[in-house]
């Protein structure tokens, strides 16, 4: 990214400044049906003349077909290589819009305005763009940093509580892998009470940016950001196949954080007291995901399909104490099953 993200009430005015300086040949704005209704009107006064495209909201529209819609719209409006695309939305809009911008005429400038907590602390930071393909999440994409990112915490007031809680799992994760004092500050934070998010987001984004700067293309330390995701993603993927039992990404990550913390404790990397502390913070926000013991086998099988694995080894990030992640930890299928059993049986 050319400049660090602007985070706070000044974000809309800073967006206007950036757009003035960028002086694009034409300005394009991408939103989805939710953000076109709830967020775009609050930015309108800060946007110079532009074209707006509203796509359907939801992960099911994070497809190449929607990309074709975006590319056709840019083409119909004769966007040239000096055009600029502003993406206003959650992870679907910022990932998909970033991918469309990176590939249209081999790349036009893109600006992210993430509107969910998940996108503000994670998806819109770090330059991962892409879409889902043939049932695989983020299967097609490129690394491409946006020109700039503007994070306006007031947009979080427009979110359903469940969506807000989902993003909070990534806040917990960032603190656990890299910043013990930040984790201590999460005790007692009541997500549903709409706290002032600015400082929490600033801190969480700084942790992620620091990691991404060291390893933009995920050959080393960026794997720390996968903490909670090996087992979390397995739970999310399995429940996606069970109609009516789907969970939000962050809900599954919160469960994954507990399972992978338990595995860390099993390897004596984490103390029993630390595990209890982590379980306490997770429990303050997340209800336990229900699955039967019989289902642990099917869930564990998904962990073997994770795109972060190499050959038959399940690659996981664990904790060596609160605030210190360790990546490239090989775990077995039996360990994944045992961690799911712990989660299933634990009084959470
Ligand atoms: N969401 C993990 C990463 O950006 O690497």
Short mmCIF file of C-alpha atoms and ligand atoms in Angstrom, two decimals, residues 122 125 128 208 218 222 225, ligand 1:
data_model
loop_
_atom_site.label_atom_id
_atom_site.label_comp_id
_atom_site.label_asym_id
_atom_site.label_seq_id
_atom_site.Cartn_x
_atom_site.Cartn_y
_atom_site.Cartn_z
CA UNK A 122 -8.43 -8.23 8.05
CA UNK A 125 -5.53 -5.03 4.76
CA UNK A 128 -5.07 -10.40 -0.87
CA UNK A 208 -1.49 -7.29 10.68
CA UNK A 218 2.94 -15.66 2.81
CA UNK A 222 2.28 -14.23 7.32
CA UNK A 225 -2.41 -15.02 10.50
N1 LIG B 1 -6.43 -13.22 6.28
C1 LIG B 1 -5.11 -13.69 6.38
C2 LIG B 1 -4.15 -12.92 5.55
O1 LIG B 1 -4.48 -11.87 5.03
O2 LIG B 1 -3.05 -13.38 5.35
#
